Structures are given as C-alpha cells and as structure tokens.
Coordinates of C-alpha atoms in Angstrom, one line a residue:
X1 CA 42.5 -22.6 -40.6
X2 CA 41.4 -20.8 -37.4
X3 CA 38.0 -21.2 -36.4
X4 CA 35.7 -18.2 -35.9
X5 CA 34.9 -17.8 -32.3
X6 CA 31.2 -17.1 -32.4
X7 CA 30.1 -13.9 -31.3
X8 CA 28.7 -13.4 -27.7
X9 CA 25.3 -14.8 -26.5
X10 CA 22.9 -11.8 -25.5
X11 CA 23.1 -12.6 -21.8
X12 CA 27.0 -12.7 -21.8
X13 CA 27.5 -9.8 -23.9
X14 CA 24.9 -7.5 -21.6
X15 CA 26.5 -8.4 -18.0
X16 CA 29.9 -7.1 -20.2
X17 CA 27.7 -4.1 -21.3
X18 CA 26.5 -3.1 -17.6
X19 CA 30.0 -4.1 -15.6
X20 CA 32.0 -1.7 -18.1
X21 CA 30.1 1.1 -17.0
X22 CA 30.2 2.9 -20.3
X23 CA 26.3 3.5 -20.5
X24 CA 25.5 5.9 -18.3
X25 CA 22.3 4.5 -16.5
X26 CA 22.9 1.1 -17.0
X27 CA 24.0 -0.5 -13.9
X28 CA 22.5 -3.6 -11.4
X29 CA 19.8 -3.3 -8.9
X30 CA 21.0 -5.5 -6.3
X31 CA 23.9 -6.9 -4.9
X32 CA 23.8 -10.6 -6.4
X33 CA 23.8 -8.9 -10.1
X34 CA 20.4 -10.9 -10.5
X35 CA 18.4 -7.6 -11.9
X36 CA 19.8 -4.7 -13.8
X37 CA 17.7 -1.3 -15.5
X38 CA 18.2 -0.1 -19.0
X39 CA 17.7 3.5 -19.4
X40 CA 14.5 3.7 -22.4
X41 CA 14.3 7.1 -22.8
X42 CA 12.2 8.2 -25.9
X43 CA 13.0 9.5 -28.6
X44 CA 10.6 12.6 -28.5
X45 CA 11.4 13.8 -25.0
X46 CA 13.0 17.1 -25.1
X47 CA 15.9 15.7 -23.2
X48 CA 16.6 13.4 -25.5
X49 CA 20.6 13.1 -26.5
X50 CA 20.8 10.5 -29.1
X51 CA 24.8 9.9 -28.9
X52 CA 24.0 8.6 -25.5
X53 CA 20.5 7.6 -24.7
X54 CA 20.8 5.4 -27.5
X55 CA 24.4 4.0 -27.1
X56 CA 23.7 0.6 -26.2
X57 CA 20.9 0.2 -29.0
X58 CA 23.3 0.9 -31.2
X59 CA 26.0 -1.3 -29.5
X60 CA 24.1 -4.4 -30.2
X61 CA 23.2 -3.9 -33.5
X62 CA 27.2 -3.5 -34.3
X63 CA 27.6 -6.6 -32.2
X64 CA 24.8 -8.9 -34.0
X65 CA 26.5 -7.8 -37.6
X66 CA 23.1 -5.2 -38.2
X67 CA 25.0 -1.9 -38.5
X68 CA 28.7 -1.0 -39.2
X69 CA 30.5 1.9 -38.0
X70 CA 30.4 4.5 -40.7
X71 CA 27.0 3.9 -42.4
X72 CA 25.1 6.9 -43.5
X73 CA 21.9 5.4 -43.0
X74 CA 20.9 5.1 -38.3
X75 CA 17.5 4.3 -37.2
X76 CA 17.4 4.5 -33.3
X77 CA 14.5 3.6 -33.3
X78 CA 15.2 0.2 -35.1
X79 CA 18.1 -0.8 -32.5
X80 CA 15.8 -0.4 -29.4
X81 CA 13.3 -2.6 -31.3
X82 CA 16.2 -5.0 -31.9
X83 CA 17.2 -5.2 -28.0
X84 CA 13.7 -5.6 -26.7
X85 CA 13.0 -8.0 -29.0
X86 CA 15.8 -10.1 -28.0
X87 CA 15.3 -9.6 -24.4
X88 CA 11.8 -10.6 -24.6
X89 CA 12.7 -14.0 -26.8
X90 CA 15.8 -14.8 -24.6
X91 CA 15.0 -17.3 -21.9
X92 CA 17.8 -16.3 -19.8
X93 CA 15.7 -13.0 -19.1
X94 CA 12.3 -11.7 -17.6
X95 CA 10.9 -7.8 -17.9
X96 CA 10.0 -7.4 -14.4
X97 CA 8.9 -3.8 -14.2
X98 CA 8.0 -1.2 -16.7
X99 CA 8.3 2.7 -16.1
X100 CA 5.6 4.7 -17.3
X101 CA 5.9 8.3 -16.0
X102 CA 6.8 11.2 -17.3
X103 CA 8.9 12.7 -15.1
X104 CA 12.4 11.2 -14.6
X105 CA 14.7 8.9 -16.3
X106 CA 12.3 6.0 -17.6
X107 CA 13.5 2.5 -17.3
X108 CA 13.1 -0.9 -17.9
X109 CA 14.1 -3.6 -15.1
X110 CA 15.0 -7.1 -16.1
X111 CA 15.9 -10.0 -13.9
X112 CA 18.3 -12.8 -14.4
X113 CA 17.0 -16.6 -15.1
X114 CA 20.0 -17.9 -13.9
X115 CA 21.0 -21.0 -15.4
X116 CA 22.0 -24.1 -13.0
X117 CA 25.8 -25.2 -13.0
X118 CA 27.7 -28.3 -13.4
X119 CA 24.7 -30.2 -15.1
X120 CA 24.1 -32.1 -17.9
X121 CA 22.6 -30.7 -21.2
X122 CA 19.5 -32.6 -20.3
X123 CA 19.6 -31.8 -16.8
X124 CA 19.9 -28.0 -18.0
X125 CA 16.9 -28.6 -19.9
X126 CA 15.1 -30.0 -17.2
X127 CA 15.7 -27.5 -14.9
X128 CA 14.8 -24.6 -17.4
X129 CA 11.3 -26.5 -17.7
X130 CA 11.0 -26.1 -14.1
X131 CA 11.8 -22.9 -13.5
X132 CA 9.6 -21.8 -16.2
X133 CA 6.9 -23.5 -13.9
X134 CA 8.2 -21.2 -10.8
X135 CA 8.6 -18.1 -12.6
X136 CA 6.6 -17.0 -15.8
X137 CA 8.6 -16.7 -18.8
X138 CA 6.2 -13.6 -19.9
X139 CA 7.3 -10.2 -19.6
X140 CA 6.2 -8.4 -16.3
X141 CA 5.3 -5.1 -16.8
X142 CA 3.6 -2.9 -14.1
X143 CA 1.7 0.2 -15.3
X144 CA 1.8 3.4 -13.0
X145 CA 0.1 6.9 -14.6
X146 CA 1.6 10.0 -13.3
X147 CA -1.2 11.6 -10.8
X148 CA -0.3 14.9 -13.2
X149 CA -2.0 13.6 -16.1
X150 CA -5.3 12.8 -14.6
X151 CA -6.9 15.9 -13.3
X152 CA -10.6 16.5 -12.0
X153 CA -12.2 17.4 -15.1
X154 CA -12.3 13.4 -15.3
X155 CA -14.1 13.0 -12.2
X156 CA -17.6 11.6 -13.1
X157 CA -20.8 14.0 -11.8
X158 CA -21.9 12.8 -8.4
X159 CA -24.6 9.7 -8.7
X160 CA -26.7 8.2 -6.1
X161 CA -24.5 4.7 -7.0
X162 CA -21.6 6.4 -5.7
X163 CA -20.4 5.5 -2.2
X164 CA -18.9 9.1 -1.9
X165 CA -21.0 12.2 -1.9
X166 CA -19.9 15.8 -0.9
X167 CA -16.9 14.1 0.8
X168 CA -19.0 12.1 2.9
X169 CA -20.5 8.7 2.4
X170 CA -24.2 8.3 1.2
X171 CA -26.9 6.2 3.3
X172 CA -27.0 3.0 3.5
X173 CA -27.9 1.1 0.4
X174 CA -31.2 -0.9 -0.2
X175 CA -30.5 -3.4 -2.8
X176 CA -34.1 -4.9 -3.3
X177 CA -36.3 -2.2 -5.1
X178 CA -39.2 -3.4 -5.8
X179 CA -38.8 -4.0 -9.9
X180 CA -36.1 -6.3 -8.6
X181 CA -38.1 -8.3 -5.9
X182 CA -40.7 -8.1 -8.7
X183 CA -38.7 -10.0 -11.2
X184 CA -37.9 -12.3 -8.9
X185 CA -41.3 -13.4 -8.0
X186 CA -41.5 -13.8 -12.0
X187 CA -38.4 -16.4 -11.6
X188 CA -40.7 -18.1 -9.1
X189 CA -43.6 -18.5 -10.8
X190 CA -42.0 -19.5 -13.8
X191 CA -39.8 -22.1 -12.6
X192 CA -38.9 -22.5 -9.4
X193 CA -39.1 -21.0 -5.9
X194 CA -36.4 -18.4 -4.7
X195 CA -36.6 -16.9 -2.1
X196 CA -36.4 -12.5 -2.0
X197 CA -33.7 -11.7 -0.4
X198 CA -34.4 -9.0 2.2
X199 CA -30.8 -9.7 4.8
X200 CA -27.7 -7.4 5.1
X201 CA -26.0 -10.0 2.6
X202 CA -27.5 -7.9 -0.3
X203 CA -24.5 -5.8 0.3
X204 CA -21.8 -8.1 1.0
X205 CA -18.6 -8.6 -1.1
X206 CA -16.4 -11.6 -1.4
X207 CA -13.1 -10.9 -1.7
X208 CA -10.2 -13.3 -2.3
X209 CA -6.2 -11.6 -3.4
X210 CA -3.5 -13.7 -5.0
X211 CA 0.1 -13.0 -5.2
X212 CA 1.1 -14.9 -8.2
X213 CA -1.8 -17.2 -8.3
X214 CA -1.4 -18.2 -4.7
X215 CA -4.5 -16.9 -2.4
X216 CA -2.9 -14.7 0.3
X217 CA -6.4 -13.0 2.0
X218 CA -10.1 -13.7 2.0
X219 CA -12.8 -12.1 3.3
X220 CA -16.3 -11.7 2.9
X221 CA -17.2 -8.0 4.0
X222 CA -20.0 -7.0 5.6
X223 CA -20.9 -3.1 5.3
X224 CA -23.6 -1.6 3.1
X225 CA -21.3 1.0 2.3
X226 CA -18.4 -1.1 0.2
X227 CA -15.0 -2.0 0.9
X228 CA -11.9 -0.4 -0.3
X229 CA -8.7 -3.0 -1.4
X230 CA -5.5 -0.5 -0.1
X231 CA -2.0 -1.9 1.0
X232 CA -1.4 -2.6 4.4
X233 CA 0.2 0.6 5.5
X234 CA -2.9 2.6 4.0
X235 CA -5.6 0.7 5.5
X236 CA -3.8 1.6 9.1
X237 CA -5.0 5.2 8.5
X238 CA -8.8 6.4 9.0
X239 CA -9.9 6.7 5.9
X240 CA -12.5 9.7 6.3
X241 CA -12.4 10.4 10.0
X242 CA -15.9 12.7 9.7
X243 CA -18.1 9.9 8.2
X244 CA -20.2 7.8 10.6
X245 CA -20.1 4.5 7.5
X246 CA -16.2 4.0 7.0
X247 CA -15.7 1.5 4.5
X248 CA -14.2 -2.0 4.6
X249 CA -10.6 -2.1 4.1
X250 CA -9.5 -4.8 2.6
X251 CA -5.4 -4.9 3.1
X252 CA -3.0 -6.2 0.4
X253 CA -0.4 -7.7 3.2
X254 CA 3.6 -6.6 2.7
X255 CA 5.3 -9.0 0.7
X256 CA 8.2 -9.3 3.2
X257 CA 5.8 -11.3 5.6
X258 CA 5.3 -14.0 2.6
X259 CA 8.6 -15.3 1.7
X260 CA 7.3 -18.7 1.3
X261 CA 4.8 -17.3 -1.5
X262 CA 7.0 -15.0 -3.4
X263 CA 10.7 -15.0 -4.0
X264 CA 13.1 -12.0 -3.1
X265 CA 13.5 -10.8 -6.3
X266 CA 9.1 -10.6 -6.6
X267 CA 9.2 -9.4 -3.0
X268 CA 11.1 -6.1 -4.2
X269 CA 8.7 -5.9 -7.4
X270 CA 5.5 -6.4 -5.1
X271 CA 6.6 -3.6 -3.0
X272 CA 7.1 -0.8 -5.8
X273 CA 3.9 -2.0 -6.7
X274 CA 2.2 -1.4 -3.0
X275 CA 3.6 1.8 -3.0
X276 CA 1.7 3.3 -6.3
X277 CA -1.3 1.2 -4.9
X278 CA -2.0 3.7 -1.3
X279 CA -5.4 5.0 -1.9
X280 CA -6.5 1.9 -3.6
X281 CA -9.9 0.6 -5.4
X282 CA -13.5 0.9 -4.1
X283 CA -15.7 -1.5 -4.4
X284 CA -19.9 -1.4 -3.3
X285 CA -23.3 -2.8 -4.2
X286 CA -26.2 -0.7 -4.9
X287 CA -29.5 -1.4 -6.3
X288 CA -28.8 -1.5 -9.8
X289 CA -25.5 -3.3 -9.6
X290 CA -22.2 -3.9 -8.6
X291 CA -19.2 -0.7 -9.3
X292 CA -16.0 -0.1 -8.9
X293 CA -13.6 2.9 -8.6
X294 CA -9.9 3.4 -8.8
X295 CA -8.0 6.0 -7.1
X296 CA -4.4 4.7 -7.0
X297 CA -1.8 5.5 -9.2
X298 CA -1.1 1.9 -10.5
X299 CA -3.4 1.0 -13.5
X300 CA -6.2 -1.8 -12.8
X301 CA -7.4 -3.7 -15.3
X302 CA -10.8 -6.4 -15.4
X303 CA -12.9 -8.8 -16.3
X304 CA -16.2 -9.8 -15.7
X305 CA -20.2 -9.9 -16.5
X306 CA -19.8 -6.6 -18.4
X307 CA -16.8 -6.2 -19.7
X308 CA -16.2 -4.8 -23.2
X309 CA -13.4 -7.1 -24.1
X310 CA -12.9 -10.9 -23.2
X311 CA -9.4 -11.4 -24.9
X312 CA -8.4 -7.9 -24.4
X313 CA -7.3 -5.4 -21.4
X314 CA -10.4 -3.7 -19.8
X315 CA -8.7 -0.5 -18.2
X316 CA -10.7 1.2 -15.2
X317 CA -10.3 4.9 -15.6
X318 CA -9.1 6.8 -12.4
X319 CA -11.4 8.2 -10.3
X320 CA -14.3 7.5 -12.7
X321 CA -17.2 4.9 -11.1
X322 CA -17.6 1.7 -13.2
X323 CA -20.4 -0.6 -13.3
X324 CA -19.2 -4.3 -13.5
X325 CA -21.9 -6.1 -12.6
X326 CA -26.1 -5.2 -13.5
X327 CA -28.8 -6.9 -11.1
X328 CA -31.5 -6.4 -14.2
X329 CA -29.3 -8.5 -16.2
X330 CA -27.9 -11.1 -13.8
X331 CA -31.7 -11.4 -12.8
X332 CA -32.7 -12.0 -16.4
X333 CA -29.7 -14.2 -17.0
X334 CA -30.6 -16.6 -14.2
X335 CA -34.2 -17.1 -15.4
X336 CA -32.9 -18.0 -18.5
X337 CA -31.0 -20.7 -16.5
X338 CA -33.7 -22.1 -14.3
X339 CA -35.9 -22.7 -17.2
X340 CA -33.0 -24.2 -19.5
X341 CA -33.4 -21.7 -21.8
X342 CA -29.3 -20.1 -21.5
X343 CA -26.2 -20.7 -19.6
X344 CA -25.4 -20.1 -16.2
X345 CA -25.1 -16.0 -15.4
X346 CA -21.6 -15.0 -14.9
X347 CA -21.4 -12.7 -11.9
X348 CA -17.6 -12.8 -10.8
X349 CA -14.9 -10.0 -11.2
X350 CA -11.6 -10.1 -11.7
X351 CA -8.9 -7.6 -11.1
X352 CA -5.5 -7.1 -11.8
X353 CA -3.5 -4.5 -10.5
X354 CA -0.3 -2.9 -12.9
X355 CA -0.6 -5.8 -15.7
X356 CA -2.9 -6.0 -18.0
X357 CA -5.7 -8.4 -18.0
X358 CA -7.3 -10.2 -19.8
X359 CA -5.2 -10.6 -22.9
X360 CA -4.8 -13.1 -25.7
X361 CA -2.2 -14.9 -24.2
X362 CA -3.3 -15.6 -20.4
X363 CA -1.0 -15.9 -17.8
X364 CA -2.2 -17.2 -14.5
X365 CA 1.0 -15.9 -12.6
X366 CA 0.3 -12.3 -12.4
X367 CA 1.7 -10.1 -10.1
X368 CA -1.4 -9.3 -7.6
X369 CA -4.8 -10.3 -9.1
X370 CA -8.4 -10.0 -7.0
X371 CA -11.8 -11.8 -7.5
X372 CA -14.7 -10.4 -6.4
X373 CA -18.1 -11.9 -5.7
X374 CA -21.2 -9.7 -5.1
X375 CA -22.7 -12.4 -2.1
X376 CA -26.6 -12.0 -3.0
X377 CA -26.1 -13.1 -6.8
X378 CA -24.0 -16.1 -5.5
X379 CA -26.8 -17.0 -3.0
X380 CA -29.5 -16.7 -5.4
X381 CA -27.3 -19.1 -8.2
X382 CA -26.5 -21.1 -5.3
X383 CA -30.0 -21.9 -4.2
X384 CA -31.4 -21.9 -8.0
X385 CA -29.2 -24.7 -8.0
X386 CA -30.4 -27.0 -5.3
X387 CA -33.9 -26.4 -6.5
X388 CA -33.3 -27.8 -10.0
X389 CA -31.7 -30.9 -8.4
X390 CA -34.2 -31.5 -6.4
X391 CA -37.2 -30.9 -9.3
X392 CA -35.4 -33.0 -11.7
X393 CA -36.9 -36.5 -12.5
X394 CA -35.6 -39.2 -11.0
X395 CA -33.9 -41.6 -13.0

C-alpha cells in the first residue's frame, strides 16, 4: 500500500499560490521573492466581488480538508480567518505592513523567514532561535488613517498650552508660576533643599529615536517653543516661514543611511513609514505640563505618567493637543518621594509611531519608537537624589 503524500506546508503551498498568478493581486514585492501582498479586501466594500477577492481564502480551506467543492454552506469570512491565523502562527512568516485606508486596494505584506540550507535538524533549530533574536516573530503592522476621515471639526479650541495660535506661535513659555515655585519651597521645607528652577532648561526636551530598539538620534532641544519629530526630508523645509520662534526639528534620518541597523527588507518598511510620517508630532512644555500633538498620517501611540492604559494602546488623536505629563502632579509625586512616603515619580514618555504600544504582549523591536524627557523634572529627581544620599545616616 501507497503512502499518502502529505499535503503541502503553508509556506510551500503559498509561493505555488502567488507564482501561478491565478489571484489577481497576489504577486511578490521584490526581486528575491522574500515579501509578497495579499489582497484583504472587505467584505462590506461596495466593490467587493466574492468569486474573486476571496479566491484564495477559499483555496486554503479546500487545501487544509475545511471545505469541499460543492457545499451549500461558504463563510468568507471564516477562510480569511483561517489564512491569517495560519500566517500569523507559522514561523516561516512575518506581517510586515498593514493597509488601513480606504481608498485603494487594501493589502497585507508578509515577508519570508527564510530557512537556512544544508543544515542539520538541530542546526535548523538553532538558527531559527537566532533569527528570532534578529527579527521579531510578532506581526508588524503599521497604522496609517486616511487624512479624509479626520476633518477640522476635531481640532481642539485654541489654548494658551498650545504652541500654535492663529497660525503663529505663542510667546515664549514661563514654566515656574508661582503655585509651582510655591510647592517647591514646600518640598524644601519638608524634606530637603531643591533648588527653584528659574534657567531656559525649564523648557527643554530630551529626545532619544530607535529603529528597532537600536538608538539612531539624541538630542536635548533647547527652545521654549517645543520641538517637532518629522522625517528628514520634512525638517529640510521652513516649517512656518512668518514666525519669529520656529520650533525644533527633531529628524527621523532615512533608513538607507543605516544599513548596519536595519536590514533591506526593514529599510523598505521604514521608508513607507517616513513617508505617512511628513508633518510629524509636536512636542512643548508649558506651565502646567508637558503636551503632545500629532499631525501625520501614521497613527502614534504612548505611554507615560498619564496614560489611561498601561497594558493597552494609548492612541493620540490627530491634530488634538494631549497632556502627557502634569507639573502639579510630578511635583506632588516627588514630595511623596523625598519624604519616603511613595515611589519614585514617573516622568518619561514613550512613543511609537504606526504600531501599537503598549500592549499585553511587549515587544522591544518596534519599528520607530521615541522617549521623551521633559529636562526640569529630570533635574529636579536628579538632584532630590543626591540630597537624600547625602542626609542619610551613615552606617
């Protein structure tokens, strides 16, 4: 008796899939066949042609023994669930990109994880382990909003915290009123001495971007009128050529000049990520805090001091001003601290631009992450700090 020759592995059977060229749509993104889109057109859009948008859905589902040719009862639906499932479980593939407009023919990209040849099955296992070191085994997926679904009935009313007023910038910002030099004095007669800060530091950010967890710019800026975090390209162009304060730009450098951070295949993902990215995210300190607005198409998630969610995303609306950080609070917090009566105050931000972030399972190699540290609250922590060494008994 004949044995059964097993049916086709997922990877195998979808390279057959996309060289037959049945599926209109379905075809390879680069020359090396390393990353290939599947059209994942829903099911709602009025475009929507069943027969052939979901062809391949349904091809699997035959091929894995879940339908048969001739059964009354198709669920569409259920086949795409089947294939993205498997994709996302297979080891031999990683979701790279995710399309999120409206308009068009909306995608998914996958790359290849290629496996090594002439090895050993332990070698083989081996080398999977270490590539799942160099590239994450999670699923990629970069969020960009159409610029039609966002209109200007979401802008927020103008505010004094808002580094743009009547198309111009606002005057320079003093971060000390007096409540907050007030509660400081409090802090220093309570437990130890810290000095009121009165220098242009009050309005400085620090600033550090990662590519994939690896730090690719840092700078502390050094304007009381913010910074703005743009792609290279954009931050080459005046921003507001009539204002007499131009921010900060802070550039997100062109992945082509960092080959020795990111590999080609991340290189091309970075860049369709750059170009959603052109008018970028704001960033300034004013006296009651530290805020944040985003004005690119790419979404931007957070995390930090006053985040809703610490195990879920934190989305920044666009073109709506976001407090991330209060002065009241942080001020509060670190009193608490000096007098060992609560933790230390949190007073970083993170960012993460197209993925979301945080979530429950963390990934420390996304795409382009930021952290951001208003420079007077890591003075003050700073110097609270050395004081409590230095009044703490000797032992």
């Amino acid at each position: 008796m004949s044995e059964r020759t097993p049916p086709l592995r997922l990877k195998e059977w979808l390279i057959l899939q996309i060289d037959s060229g049945n599926y209109p749509g379905l075809r390879w993104e680069n020359q090396e066949k390393t990353m290939f889109r599947i059209p994942w057109k829903h099911a709602s859009k009025h475009n929507y042609k069943e027969e052939e948008d979901a062809a391949l859905f349904r091809a699997w589902a035959v091929h894995k023994g879940k339908f048969r040719d001739g059964s009354i009862k198709e669920d569409p639906s259920v086949w795409k669930t089947r294939l993205r499932c498997a994709l996302n479980k297979s080891p031999d593939f990683q979701e790279v990109m995710e399309c999120c407009q409206d308009i068009g023919e909306p995608y998914k990209l996958y790359s290849i994880v290629s496996d090594p040849k002439d090895k050993t099955h332990e070698g083989s296992k081996e080398a999977t382990k270490n590539r799942q070191k160099e590239v994450s085994p999670r699923k990629t997926m970069i969020k960009v909003e159409n610029q039609t679904i966002e209109t200007n009935k979401h802008l927020p009313p103008k505010s004094p915290s808002s580094p743009l007023e009547g198309g111009s910038f606002s005057s320079p910002i003093i971060l000390r009123t007096q409540n907050v030099d007030h509660k400081i004095a409090e802090i220093s007669e309570k437990a130890i001495i810290l000095p009121p800060s009165s220098s242009s530091s009050d309005y400085w950010l620090h600033v550090r971007l990662y590519y994939q967890g690896k730090l690719v710019t840092e700078v502390t800026t050094q304007t009381a009128e913010g910074c703005r975090i743009v792609p290279l390209s954009s931050s080459e162009q005046e921003y507001n050529l009539s204002s007499p304060h131009p921010l900060e730009d802070i550039p997100l450098p062109p992945p082509q000049k960092l080959s020795g951070i990111l590999s080609l295949e991340m290189q091309l993902v970075v860049k369709k990520l750059l170009l959603h990215l052109d008018k970028g995210v704001l960033l300034w300190v004013a006296p009651e805090g530290v805020y944040i607005k985003r004005q690119c198409q790419v979404r931007v998630y957070w995390s930090g001091p006053l985040a809703p969610n610490n195990d879920q995303p934190n989305k920044l609306e666009r073109e709506k001003t976001c407090k991330v950080l209060d002065t009241e609070r942080f001020l509060n917090e670190l009193e608490m601290y000096v007098m060992n009566k609560g933790p230390e105050p949190q007073y970083q931000i993170q960012l993460c631009f197209g993925e979301e972030y945080p979530e429950s399972a963390l990934s420390s190699r996304k795409l382009i992450t930021a952290n951001v540290e208003p420079v007077f609250a890591r003075e003050l922590l700073v110097n609270a700090k050395t004081k409590l060494r230095k009044s703490a008994p000797a032992i």
